Amino acid sequence: MRRFVYDTYDQEMLEELSRLPEVWDCTGCRTCEVRCPKGLKPVEVLYALRNQMVETGKVEPTVRDALESVFLEGNPWNKPRATRFDWMEGLDVKIAQEGEQVEYLFYVCCTVAYDPKLQVVAQNLVKLMEKAGANYAFLGEEETCCGSEVEALGEEELFQELLEENTELFSNYPANKIVTLSPHCLTALKKYQDLKPEVIHYTQLLEELVREGDLTFDGEYSKKVVFHDPCYLGKQNGIYEEPRQVLKSIPGLELVEFNRSRERSLCCEGGGGKMWVETSSQQERLAETRARDARELEAEVIAAACPFCVLTLDDAVKAVGHEEEMKVQEITEILGELL
Amino acid sequence: MKTFVCIKYVPDTSEADVKLDETGLGVDTSRFSFDINEADNYAVEEAVQIKENHGGEVSVLSIGPQSSEVTIRMALAKGGDDAIRVEDSRIFEHDPLAVAKVLSAAVKDQDYKLILTGCMANDDGNMSVGVAMAEELGIPHASMVKQVEVLDEGKVRAYRELEGGVMEVVELTLPAVLTIQTGINEPRYAPIKGIRQAKKKELKVMSLDDLGLPAEQVDESASKIKLNKMYIPEVEAKAEFIEGEEPEEKAEKLAEILQKGGLA
Amino acid sequence: MGDVFVIIEHRRGEIRDVNWEMLNLASQVAPEMGGNVVSVLLGSGVDEFTEKLSGACDKVLYVEDALLESFNADKYQRVLSSIIDEHQPKIVMVGHTAQGVDLAPALAVEKDLPYLTELVGLRIEDQKPVGVRQYYQGKVNAEFSFADADTYLFTVREAAFEPMEANQKGSVEKVESPLKEELDYRKFIEYQEAEVGDVDITQSDVLVGLGRGVREDKNMPLMEELAGLLGADMCGSRAAVDAGWLPHDRQVGTSGKTVKPKLYFAVGISGAFQHLAGIKGAKTVVAINKDPNAPIFAEADYGIVDDLFKVVPKLNEKLNEMKG
């Protein structure tokens, strides 16, 4: 590690170093941090290296495009700001009003907002909040990227800008809790020092509502489900039980466990900016290994609680040819079937 | 060696449906994202690479509103030295010859060797401003350039991309105009830190009066083209599904459609 | 004089298609202005073209000059400027091509002509032209009229009009070249063939995109045949690259390349958002997928819902027949 940092003073060395798989294949899952007996954080060093590359302007075109997109349009998907809330069409969504206190202020992830496959997560949460009679609101047009992947890709300066922008934004919309849809947003927002409300993930909110009887489910969902712990929910925020409690509250659902679960969960390789950087490894993608593990358990559904996990695992299930017997569903998608 | 690079701020209309605005002479752009025109981005990178390899400066030139300044700053962050943004509501921007007159007025008394523009703007597709500028300024030009080599003796070798991938190689004496084709290089990323620092670089805002160009030479009345109206062409609904009893039938119909469209 | 002059584009012994299309368009508008259709041909050793051209217009004007051996926008401009002065055509048409855009704008500025580019429509109203062009990559049409003038200059989009049938017997007239000497400020060096080697799919005109539906490597020859028949380069979604059918530089999507071909032929691609983002610049999208709900169909212009292994072999057969 130390050699890496000294070598970056030399531009050519920097370029050569940045081509090492260690630098751009890291997903930021933090398994190393969780396990390091000396409490070290190697990911910080790798991200610092990425930062060096970003500041020379020499990054992969896909990284360039994602970062420019966040800078100009507030999301990494090259989509216009103006269409960020198209997912709300047809729904009666409570929008936060400046100065008005709410219990739960929702923060929608860029990927959930723009990807047609994932918009159902936000849509179902609205329905669930209505069903539970919760005091909630969604941020309106000013919502912009949390910067999670921006930081992971090394654009520290842009991340700081987003942090400031969002902190200011949240100060105008008082809430008891800020609820994120993605564990990546959760992790990023928790880095913002000056947020007054507590930042939680939606599974924590749902668990509370279920536990207090405010949310019950009729009907049945008789399937064998295995829950995949997202690295950014579990390893980085210690949230393991809440998603499981929610799933167990569903009538008919049989919950099974991966051998590698909780802190030992196998990263799906969606985080750490990986949605925009291809892995140079020739090995099978970890998500595919995960899909095979699920098949061995004879699970019919892999339940996910992170938009990146949904996407990578979905691809993986098809890649290993099990899409007939097994599917990937976000927890809110499962709950949606019971609404 | 001083290079001017001309950039344009355009909407990205590739995904969404385009709707006309109330005047019927323009489009409602409220739901589009805006950015530097694609080919112009390649031109900026080329200009900066020429500066890195041969020394000199790069001046960024654009006609656009205040909101376009972010893309000018991004170009400055990549290696531009200073910029001029021209804003004047009287310019009849539908006419590429008027646009060329304005841009030419901004450069004409400067000591430059090269003017780079993108070969085509994604909004109007005229592919004319750069070449028209060359004529205005009385200097040689080459369009659709896919490769540039700066030679000694005040010359430049330009590789023009023709249909079918054939390259036409020409040599021009400087100063000259080159219109740049996409794919000529890989544009670098302008880090946010650099964009912040670029705020120190000069960005002059000029009107036609500042340029010393009488509005009557480039406004609507001066133009020999008159926009009557815009309208949405009839399009078939998305995905015409090709029907047939057997796969063979569907394949045949598709082959015919492709042939008719000149695509096979 | 209501003549329509069509500037003939030729290169290395071939007259390009757009010329026959312009001659057809010219033949529709010239009568309404009481004029003739005239082909204007500049070059060296171009007499061989004059007969063929005379079958599709009223007159061929040609300039034979060794100085015009290869296309040079500046020399063409000088010759055409003098021809326009002498013959006073009402309309001059140039193809909207690499050659055309290198020439037309300069000519328009020099002679201060009403100038409109990439016409997809042209009609005459009260002896005056009305032109139609498009904005935003074909999503919006715009109609233009013009100030009164002796000569109008237009560039015409390729493949927007039907080609002219050769069914006339036009006259042929040689015009003296006004060129006196070589230009020193712009010199033609040579033509260079396209490199047969690494393909940059972001610049490809025709692409066949492979998805998971292609299933196995052993199905690649079928796909290669299709690509060959369409003159296409091959690319694919992440699935195709992961499976090893294509190298990584052929991956299309948010973690790969962004492409903008005239034709994107998606085979066995479901159309995940991340892949679609890479093809939004494609002009025409054709998709074959056995799932009628595949998101690719929302982006496609033409779709076939069927087993690609049944459709593609038949399609290849048909395309082969059409070539033969």
PDB file of C-alpha atoms in Angstrom, chain C residues 4-254:
ATOM      1  CA  VAL C   4     -31.907  23.653 -61.620  1.00  0.00           C
ATOM      2  CA  PHE C   5     -28.218  22.810 -61.541  1.00  0.00           C
ATOM      3  CA  VAL C   6     -27.217  19.579 -59.817  1.00  0.00           C
ATOM      4  CA  ILE C   7     -23.557  19.443 -58.830  1.00  0.00           C
ATOM      5  CA  ILE C   8     -22.471  15.894 -59.469  1.00  0.00           C
ATOM      6  CA  GLU C   9     -20.422  14.223 -56.790  1.00  0.00           C
ATOM      7  CA  HIS C  10     -18.044  11.580 -57.972  1.00  0.00           C
ATOM      8  CA  ARG C  11     -15.069   9.892 -56.447  1.00  0.00           C
ATOM      9  CA  ARG C  12     -12.537   7.474 -57.890  1.00  0.00           C
ATOM     10  CA  GLY C  13     -14.606   6.544 -60.882  1.00  0.00           C
ATOM     11  CA  GLU C  14     -17.999   6.332 -59.248  1.00  0.00           C
ATOM     12  CA  ILE C  15     -20.980   8.636 -59.319  1.00  0.00           C
ATOM     13  CA  ARG C  16     -22.633   8.503 -55.931  1.00  0.00           C
ATOM     14  CA  ASP C  17     -26.300   7.619 -55.433  1.00  0.00           C
ATOM     15  CA  VAL C  18     -27.302  10.999 -54.088  1.00  0.00           C
ATOM     16  CA  ASN C  19     -26.795  12.501 -57.545  1.00  0.00           C
ATOM     17  CA  TRP C  20     -29.535  10.397 -59.142  1.00  0.00           C
ATOM     18  CA  GLU C  21     -31.796  11.328 -56.239  1.00  0.00           C
ATOM     19  CA  MET C  22     -31.086  15.034 -56.728  1.00  0.00           C
ATOM     20  CA  LEU C  23     -31.680  14.750 -60.449  1.00  0.00           C
ATOM     21  CA  ASN C  24     -35.069  13.245 -59.719  1.00  0.00           C
ATOM     22  CA  LEU C  25     -35.942  16.035 -57.299  1.00  0.00           C
ATOM     23  CA  ALA C  26     -34.675  18.569 -59.813  1.00  0.00           C
ATOM     24  CA  SER C  27     -36.862  17.075 -62.517  1.00  0.00           C
ATOM     25  CA  GLN C  28     -39.897  17.675 -60.332  1.00  0.00           C
ATOM     26  CA  VAL C  29     -39.214  21.318 -59.593  1.00  0.00           C
ATOM     27  CA  ALA C  30     -37.512  22.624 -62.730  1.00  0.00           C
ATOM     28  CA  PRO C  31     -40.646  22.531 -64.932  1.00  0.00           C
ATOM     29  CA  GLU C  32     -42.517  24.608 -62.338  1.00  0.00           C
ATOM     30  CA  MET C  33     -39.962  27.337 -62.757  1.00  0.00           C
ATOM     31  CA  GLY C  34     -39.880  27.032 -66.477  1.00  0.00           C
ATOM     32  CA  GLY C  35     -36.339  25.721 -66.549  1.00  0.00           C
ATOM     33  CA  ASN C  36     -34.213  22.698 -67.283  1.00  0.00           C
ATOM     34  CA  VAL C  37     -32.381  20.139 -65.214  1.00  0.00           C
ATOM     35  CA  VAL C  38     -28.658  20.505 -65.707  1.00  0.00           C
ATOM     36  CA  SER C  39     -25.963  18.202 -64.354  1.00  0.00           C
ATOM     37  CA  VAL C  40     -22.745  20.001 -63.556  1.00  0.00           C
ATOM     38  CA  LEU C  41     -19.724  17.770 -63.639  1.00  0.00           C
ATOM     39  CA  LEU C  42     -16.203  18.854 -62.733  1.00  0.00           C
ATOM     40  CA  GLY C  43     -13.102  16.726 -62.904  1.00  0.00           C
ATOM     41  CA  SER C  44     -10.405  15.177 -64.987  1.00  0.00           C
ATOM     42  CA  GLY C  45     -11.226  12.324 -67.326  1.00  0.00           C
ATOM     43  CA  VAL C  46     -14.934  12.779 -66.611  1.00  0.00           C
ATOM     44  CA  ASP C  47     -16.189  12.521 -70.171  1.00  0.00           C
ATOM     45  CA  GLU C  48     -16.972   8.884 -69.462  1.00  0.00           C
ATOM     46  CA  PHE C  49     -19.726   9.999 -67.106  1.00  0.00           C
ATOM     47  CA  THR C  50     -21.392  12.465 -69.416  1.00  0.00           C
ATOM     48  CA  GLU C  51     -23.331   9.908 -71.371  1.00  0.00           C
ATOM     49  CA  LYS C  52     -24.744   8.194 -68.358  1.00  0.00           C
ATOM     50  CA  LEU C  53     -25.710  11.536 -66.855  1.00  0.00           C
ATOM     51  CA  SER C  54     -27.307  12.804 -70.010  1.00  0.00           C
ATOM     52  CA  GLY C  55     -29.816   9.992 -69.722  1.00  0.00           C
ATOM     53  CA  ALA C  56     -31.164  11.539 -66.551  1.00  0.00           C
ATOM     54  CA  CYS C  57     -31.308  15.257 -67.246  1.00  0.00           C
ATOM     55  CA  ASP C  58     -31.829  17.876 -69.932  1.00  0.00           C
ATOM     56  CA  LYS C  59     -28.213  18.934 -70.182  1.00  0.00           C
ATOM     57  CA  VAL C  60     -24.804  18.055 -68.875  1.00  0.00           C
ATOM     58  CA  LEU C  61     -22.314  20.868 -68.380  1.00  0.00           C
ATOM     59  CA  TYR C  62     -18.856  19.547 -67.758  1.00  0.00           C
ATOM     60  CA  VAL C  63     -15.463  20.990 -67.023  1.00  0.00           C
ATOM     61  CA  GLU C  64     -12.491  18.881 -67.914  1.00  0.00           C
ATOM     62  CA  ASP C  65      -9.310  20.046 -66.233  1.00  0.00           C
ATOM     63  CA  ALA C  66      -6.297  18.193 -64.884  1.00  0.00           C
ATOM     64  CA  LEU C  67      -6.324  20.635 -61.972  1.00  0.00           C
ATOM     65  CA  LEU C  68      -9.672  19.088 -60.990  1.00  0.00           C
ATOM     66  CA  GLU C  69      -8.305  15.565 -60.803  1.00  0.00           C
ATOM     67  CA  SER C  70      -9.355  15.118 -57.186  1.00  0.00           C
ATOM     68  CA  PHE C  71     -12.021  16.923 -55.246  1.00  0.00           C
ATOM     69  CA  ASN C  72     -10.849  20.194 -53.771  1.00  0.00           C
ATOM     70  CA  ALA C  73     -13.516  22.393 -52.234  1.00  0.00           C
ATOM     71  CA  ASP C  74     -11.727  25.611 -53.102  1.00  0.00           C
ATOM     72  CA  LYS C  75     -11.158  24.778 -56.749  1.00  0.00           C
ATOM     73  CA  TYR C  76     -14.743  23.546 -57.088  1.00  0.00           C
ATOM     74  CA  GLN C  77     -15.896  26.748 -55.505  1.00  0.00           C
ATOM     75  CA  ARG C  78     -14.021  28.873 -58.027  1.00  0.00           C
ATOM     76  CA  VAL C  79     -15.320  26.943 -61.002  1.00  0.00           C
ATOM     77  CA  LEU C  80     -18.893  26.862 -59.744  1.00  0.00           C
ATOM     78  CA  SER C  81     -18.786  30.537 -58.893  1.00  0.00           C
ATOM     79  CA  SER C  82     -17.899  31.326 -62.457  1.00  0.00           C
ATOM     80  CA  ILE C  83     -20.504  28.909 -63.845  1.00  0.00           C
ATOM     81  CA  ILE C  84     -23.195  30.458 -61.661  1.00  0.00           C
ATOM     82  CA  ASP C  85     -22.219  33.937 -62.844  1.00  0.00           C
ATOM     83  CA  GLU C  86     -22.372  32.868 -66.437  1.00  0.00           C
ATOM     84  CA  HIS C  87     -25.416  30.599 -66.487  1.00  0.00           C
ATOM     85  CA  GLN C  88     -27.555  32.116 -63.728  1.00  0.00           C
ATOM     86  CA  PRO C  89     -29.290  28.932 -62.517  1.00  0.00           C
ATOM     87  CA  LYS C  90     -32.279  29.468 -60.284  1.00  0.00           C
ATOM     88  CA  ILE C  91     -31.490  26.598 -57.970  1.00  0.00           C
ATOM     89  CA  VAL C  92     -28.162  24.886 -57.312  1.00  0.00           C
ATOM     90  CA  MET C  93     -28.246  21.525 -55.528  1.00  0.00           C
ATOM     91  CA  VAL C  94     -25.364  19.809 -53.788  1.00  0.00           C
ATOM     92  CA  GLY C  95     -25.524  16.499 -51.899  1.00  0.00           C
ATOM     93  CA  HIS C  96     -25.386  16.875 -48.104  1.00  0.00           C
ATOM     94  CA  THR C  97     -22.273  14.751 -47.931  1.00  0.00           C
ATOM     95  CA  ALA C  98     -18.671  15.111 -46.773  1.00  0.00           C
ATOM     96  CA  GLN C  99     -17.895  16.687 -50.123  1.00  0.00           C
ATOM     97  CA  GLY C 100     -21.026  18.789 -50.167  1.00  0.00           C
ATOM     98  CA  VAL C 101     -20.600  20.341 -46.734  1.00  0.00           C
ATOM     99  CA  ASP C 102     -16.999  21.100 -47.518  1.00  0.00           C
ATOM    100  CA  LEU C 103     -18.097  23.183 -50.477  1.00  0.00           C
ATOM    101  CA  ALA C 104     -21.601  24.589 -50.117  1.00  0.00           C
ATOM    102  CA  PRO C 105     -21.319  26.923 -47.108  1.00  0.00           C
ATOM    103  CA  ALA C 106     -18.308  28.724 -48.592  1.00  0.00           C
ATOM    104  CA  LEU C 107     -20.063  29.128 -51.922  1.00  0.00           C
ATOM    105  CA  ALA C 108     -23.138  30.473 -50.124  1.00  0.00           C
ATOM    106  CA  VAL C 109     -21.092  33.083 -48.284  1.00  0.00           C
ATOM    107  CA  GLU C 110     -19.055  34.093 -51.315  1.00  0.00           C
ATOM    108  CA  LYS C 111     -22.086  34.682 -53.508  1.00  0.00           C
ATOM    109  CA  ASP C 112     -24.473  35.728 -50.728  1.00  0.00           C
ATOM    110  CA  LEU C 113     -27.061  33.123 -51.687  1.00  0.00           C
ATOM    111  CA  PRO C 114     -30.167  32.020 -49.799  1.00  0.00           C
ATOM    112  CA  TYR C 115     -28.890  28.755 -48.374  1.00  0.00           C
ATOM    113  CA  LEU C 116     -30.665  25.813 -46.726  1.00  0.00           C
ATOM    114  CA  THR C 117     -29.139  22.485 -45.761  1.00  0.00           C
ATOM    115  CA  GLU C 118     -30.081  18.829 -45.841  1.00  0.00           C
ATOM    116  CA  LEU C 119     -33.413  19.248 -47.539  1.00  0.00           C
ATOM    117  CA  VAL C 120     -35.907  16.448 -47.149  1.00  0.00           C
ATOM    118  CA  GLY C 121     -38.556  18.284 -49.114  1.00  0.00           C
ATOM    119  CA  LEU C 122     -38.704  20.971 -51.792  1.00  0.00           C
ATOM    120  CA  ARG C 123     -41.622  22.449 -53.632  1.00  0.00           C
ATOM    121  CA  ILE C 124     -42.283  25.512 -55.744  1.00  0.00           C
ATOM    122  CA  GLU C 125     -44.994  27.985 -54.818  1.00  0.00           C
ATOM    123  CA  ASP C 126     -45.543  30.960 -57.113  1.00  0.00           C
ATOM    124  CA  GLN C 127     -42.274  30.235 -58.859  1.00  0.00           C
ATOM    125  CA  LYS C 128     -40.447  30.397 -55.536  1.00  0.00           C
ATOM    126  CA  PRO C 129     -38.873  27.508 -53.629  1.00  0.00           C
ATOM    127  CA  VAL C 130     -40.134  26.338 -50.250  1.00  0.00           C
ATOM    128  CA  GLY C 131     -37.786  23.944 -48.490  1.00  0.00           C
ATOM    129  CA  VAL C 132     -38.190  21.484 -45.638  1.00  0.00           C
ATOM    130  CA  ARG C 133     -35.378  20.324 -43.388  1.00  0.00           C
ATOM    131  CA  GLN C 134     -35.262  18.563 -40.033  1.00  0.00           C
ATOM    132  CA  TYR C 135     -34.063  19.440 -36.556  1.00  0.00           C
ATOM    133  CA  TYR C 136     -33.193  17.271 -33.552  1.00  0.00           C
ATOM    134  CA  GLN C 137     -32.087  14.194 -35.485  1.00  0.00           C
ATOM    135  CA  GLY C 138     -35.259  13.941 -37.481  1.00  0.00           C
ATOM    136  CA  LYS C 139     -37.769  14.617 -34.725  1.00  0.00           C
ATOM    137  CA  VAL C 140     -38.989  17.963 -35.993  1.00  0.00           C
ATOM    138  CA  ASN C 141     -39.607  19.286 -39.511  1.00  0.00           C
ATOM    139  CA  ALA C 142     -39.084  22.936 -40.370  1.00  0.00           C
ATOM    140  CA  GLU C 143     -40.402  24.702 -43.453  1.00  0.00           C
ATOM    141  CA  PHE C 144     -38.498  27.660 -44.876  1.00  0.00           C
ATOM    142  CA  SER C 145     -39.241  30.251 -47.509  1.00  0.00           C
ATOM    143  CA  PHE C 146     -36.595  32.552 -48.947  1.00  0.00           C
ATOM    144  CA  ALA C 147     -35.875  36.127 -49.863  1.00  0.00           C
ATOM    145  CA  ASP C 148     -36.191  36.726 -53.575  1.00  0.00           C
ATOM    146  CA  ALA C 149     -32.957  35.923 -55.319  1.00  0.00           C
ATOM    147  CA  ASP C 150     -31.490  35.016 -58.677  1.00  0.00           C
ATOM    148  CA  THR C 151     -29.966  31.847 -57.332  1.00  0.00           C
ATOM    149  CA  TYR C 152     -30.755  29.610 -54.364  1.00  0.00           C
ATOM    150  CA  LEU C 153     -28.327  27.051 -52.959  1.00  0.00           C
ATOM    151  CA  PHE C 154     -29.489  23.874 -51.251  1.00  0.00           C
ATOM    152  CA  THR C 155     -27.832  20.759 -49.940  1.00  0.00           C
ATOM    153  CA  VAL C 156     -29.971  17.642 -50.247  1.00  0.00           C
ATOM    154  CA  ARG C 157     -30.155  14.732 -47.823  1.00  0.00           C
ATOM    155  CA  GLU C 158     -29.002  11.357 -49.115  1.00  0.00           C
ATOM    156  CA  ALA C 159     -31.608   8.622 -49.556  1.00  0.00           C
ATOM    157  CA  ALA C 160     -34.446  11.100 -48.984  1.00  0.00           C
ATOM    158  CA  PHE C 161     -35.636  10.997 -52.580  1.00  0.00           C
ATOM    159  CA  GLU C 162     -36.069   8.274 -55.166  1.00  0.00           C
ATOM    160  CA  PRO C 163     -33.328   8.030 -57.768  1.00  0.00           C
ATOM    161  CA  MET C 164     -33.910   9.208 -61.316  1.00  0.00           C
ATOM    162  CA  GLU C 165     -34.515   6.652 -64.012  1.00  0.00           C
ATOM    163  CA  ALA C 166     -32.307   7.121 -67.027  1.00  0.00           C
ATOM    164  CA  ASN C 167     -34.892   7.711 -69.740  1.00  0.00           C
ATOM    165  CA  GLN C 168     -33.881  10.881 -71.528  1.00  0.00           C
ATOM    166  CA  LYS C 169     -31.421  12.114 -74.019  1.00  0.00           C
ATOM    167  CA  GLY C 170     -29.943  15.325 -72.683  1.00  0.00           C
ATOM    168  CA  SER C 171     -27.368  17.434 -74.453  1.00  0.00           C
ATOM    169  CA  VAL C 172     -23.742  17.604 -73.396  1.00  0.00           C
ATOM    170  CA  GLU C 173     -21.759  20.825 -73.308  1.00  0.00           C
ATOM    171  CA  LYS C 174     -18.171  21.393 -72.345  1.00  0.00           C
ATOM    172  CA  VAL C 175     -17.307  24.484 -70.353  1.00  0.00           C
ATOM    173  CA  GLU C 176     -13.867  26.028 -70.219  1.00  0.00           C
ATOM    174  CA  SER C 177     -12.184  25.791 -66.877  1.00  0.00           C
ATOM    175  CA  PRO C 178     -11.512  29.161 -65.285  1.00  0.00           C
ATOM    176  CA  LEU C 179      -8.685  27.694 -63.207  1.00  0.00           C
ATOM    177  CA  LYS C 180      -5.261  28.990 -64.046  1.00  0.00           C
ATOM    178  CA  GLU C 181      -2.970  27.345 -61.536  1.00  0.00           C
ATOM    179  CA  GLU C 182      -2.682  25.080 -58.547  1.00  0.00           C
ATOM    180  CA  LEU C 183      -3.775  26.448 -55.217  1.00  0.00           C
ATOM    181  CA  ASP C 184      -0.991  26.627 -52.706  1.00  0.00           C
ATOM    182  CA  TYR C 185      -3.082  27.013 -49.607  1.00  0.00           C
ATOM    183  CA  ARG C 186      -5.006  23.754 -49.916  1.00  0.00           C
ATOM    184  CA  LYS C 187      -3.364  20.709 -51.427  1.00  0.00           C
ATOM    185  CA  PHE C 188      -4.759  17.247 -51.922  1.00  0.00           C
ATOM    186  CA  ILE C 189      -2.258  14.649 -50.780  1.00  0.00           C
ATOM    187  CA  GLU C 190      -3.911  11.267 -51.185  1.00  0.00           C
ATOM    188  CA  TYR C 191      -6.793   8.975 -50.322  1.00  0.00           C
ATOM    189  CA  GLN C 192      -6.295   6.438 -47.578  1.00  0.00           C
ATOM    190  CA  GLU C 193      -8.408   3.321 -47.317  1.00  0.00           C
ATOM    191  CA  ALA C 194     -10.283   2.547 -44.157  1.00  0.00           C
ATOM    192  CA  GLU C 195      -8.133   0.441 -41.884  1.00  0.00           C
ATOM    193  CA  VAL C 196      -9.246  -3.130 -41.681  1.00  0.00           C
ATOM    194  CA  GLY C 197      -8.505  -3.785 -38.083  1.00  0.00           C
ATOM    195  CA  ASP C 198      -9.827  -2.463 -34.863  1.00  0.00           C
ATOM    196  CA  VAL C 199     -13.394  -1.402 -35.185  1.00  0.00           C
ATOM    197  CA  ASP C 200     -14.597   1.593 -33.233  1.00  0.00           C
ATOM    198  CA  ILE C 201     -18.252   0.682 -32.780  1.00  0.00           C
ATOM    199  CA  THR C 202     -19.067   4.198 -31.599  1.00  0.00           C
ATOM    200  CA  GLN C 203     -18.538   5.262 -35.230  1.00  0.00           C
ATOM    201  CA  SER C 204     -20.223   2.288 -36.916  1.00  0.00           C
ATOM    202  CA  ASP C 205     -23.151   2.903 -39.213  1.00  0.00           C
ATOM    203  CA  VAL C 206     -24.708  -0.527 -38.891  1.00  0.00           C
ATOM    204  CA  LEU C 207     -24.526  -2.699 -35.807  1.00  0.00           C
ATOM    205  CA  VAL C 208     -25.796  -6.121 -34.858  1.00  0.00           C
ATOM    206  CA  GLY C 209     -26.212  -6.258 -31.086  1.00  0.00           C
ATOM    207  CA  LEU C 210     -26.093  -9.637 -29.392  1.00  0.00           C
ATOM    208  CA  GLY C 211     -27.776 -10.415 -26.118  1.00  0.00           C
ATOM    209  CA  ARG C 212     -28.215 -13.314 -23.792  1.00  0.00           C
ATOM    210  CA  GLY C 213     -30.746 -14.846 -26.130  1.00  0.00           C
ATOM    211  CA  VAL C 214     -27.981 -15.929 -28.480  1.00  0.00           C
ATOM    212  CA  ARG C 215     -27.260 -18.536 -25.810  1.00  0.00           C
ATOM    213  CA  GLU C 216     -23.993 -20.093 -26.886  1.00  0.00           C
ATOM    214  CA  ASP C 217     -20.745 -19.471 -28.672  1.00  0.00           C
ATOM    215  CA  LYS C 218     -21.653 -22.075 -31.282  1.00  0.00           C
ATOM    216  CA  ASN C 219     -24.445 -19.772 -32.483  1.00  0.00           C
ATOM    217  CA  MET C 220     -21.969 -17.049 -33.385  1.00  0.00           C
ATOM    218  CA  PRO C 221     -21.491 -18.090 -37.043  1.00  0.00           C
ATOM    219  CA  LEU C 222     -25.202 -17.483 -37.604  1.00  0.00           C
ATOM    220  CA  MET C 223     -24.882 -14.003 -36.121  1.00  0.00           C
ATOM    221  CA  GLU C 224     -21.702 -13.308 -38.066  1.00  0.00           C
ATOM    222  CA  GLU C 225     -23.511 -14.207 -41.262  1.00  0.00           C
ATOM    223  CA  LEU C 226     -26.289 -11.767 -40.433  1.00  0.00           C
ATOM    224  CA  ALA C 227     -23.770  -9.055 -39.648  1.00  0.00           C
ATOM    225  CA  GLY C 228     -21.918  -9.725 -42.879  1.00  0.00           C
ATOM    226  CA  LEU C 229     -25.109  -9.495 -44.931  1.00  0.00           C
ATOM    227  CA  LEU C 230     -26.071  -6.207 -43.303  1.00  0.00           C
ATOM    228  CA  GLY C 231     -22.556  -4.780 -43.589  1.00  0.00           C
ATOM    229  CA  ALA C 232     -22.643  -4.509 -39.840  1.00  0.00           C
ATOM    230  CA  ASP C 233     -20.101  -4.504 -37.061  1.00  0.00           C
ATOM    231  CA  MET C 234     -20.928  -6.678 -34.073  1.00  0.00           C
ATOM    232  CA  CYS C 235     -21.461  -5.529 -30.541  1.00  0.00           C
ATOM    233  CA  GLY C 236     -23.443  -6.715 -27.571  1.00  0.00           C
ATOM    234  CA  SER C 237     -24.824  -6.300 -24.126  1.00  0.00           C
ATOM    235  CA  ARG C 238     -22.839  -7.151 -21.031  1.00  0.00           C
ATOM    236  CA  ALA C 239     -24.150 -10.698 -21.234  1.00  0.00           C
ATOM    237  CA  ALA C 240     -22.572 -11.279 -24.626  1.00  0.00           C
ATOM    238  CA  VAL C 241     -19.218  -9.958 -23.474  1.00  0.00           C
ATOM    239  CA  ASP C 242     -19.318 -11.870 -20.194  1.00  0.00           C
ATOM    240  CA  ALA C 243     -20.027 -15.030 -22.114  1.00  0.00           C
ATOM    241  CA  GLY C 244     -16.883 -14.425 -24.116  1.00  0.00           C
ATOM    242  CA  TRP C 245     -18.587 -14.111 -27.501  1.00  0.00           C
ATOM    243  CA  LEU C 246     -17.257 -10.588 -27.976  1.00  0.00           C
ATOM    244  CA  PRO C 247     -14.297  -8.631 -26.602  1.00  0.00           C
ATOM    245  CA  HIS C 248     -14.925  -5.928 -24.059  1.00  0.00           C
ATOM    246  CA  ASP C 249     -14.510  -3.061 -26.540  1.00  0.00           C
ATOM    247  CA  ARG C 250     -17.731  -4.258 -28.189  1.00  0.00           C
ATOM    248  CA  GLN C 251     -19.847  -3.830 -25.071  1.00  0.00           C
ATOM    249  CA  VAL C 252     -22.674  -1.321 -25.375  1.00  0.00           C
ATOM    250  CA  GLY C 253     -24.276   0.341 -22.382  1.00  0.00           C
ATOM    251  CA  THR C 254     -23.534   2.488 -19.368  1.00  0.00           C
TER     252      THR C 254
END
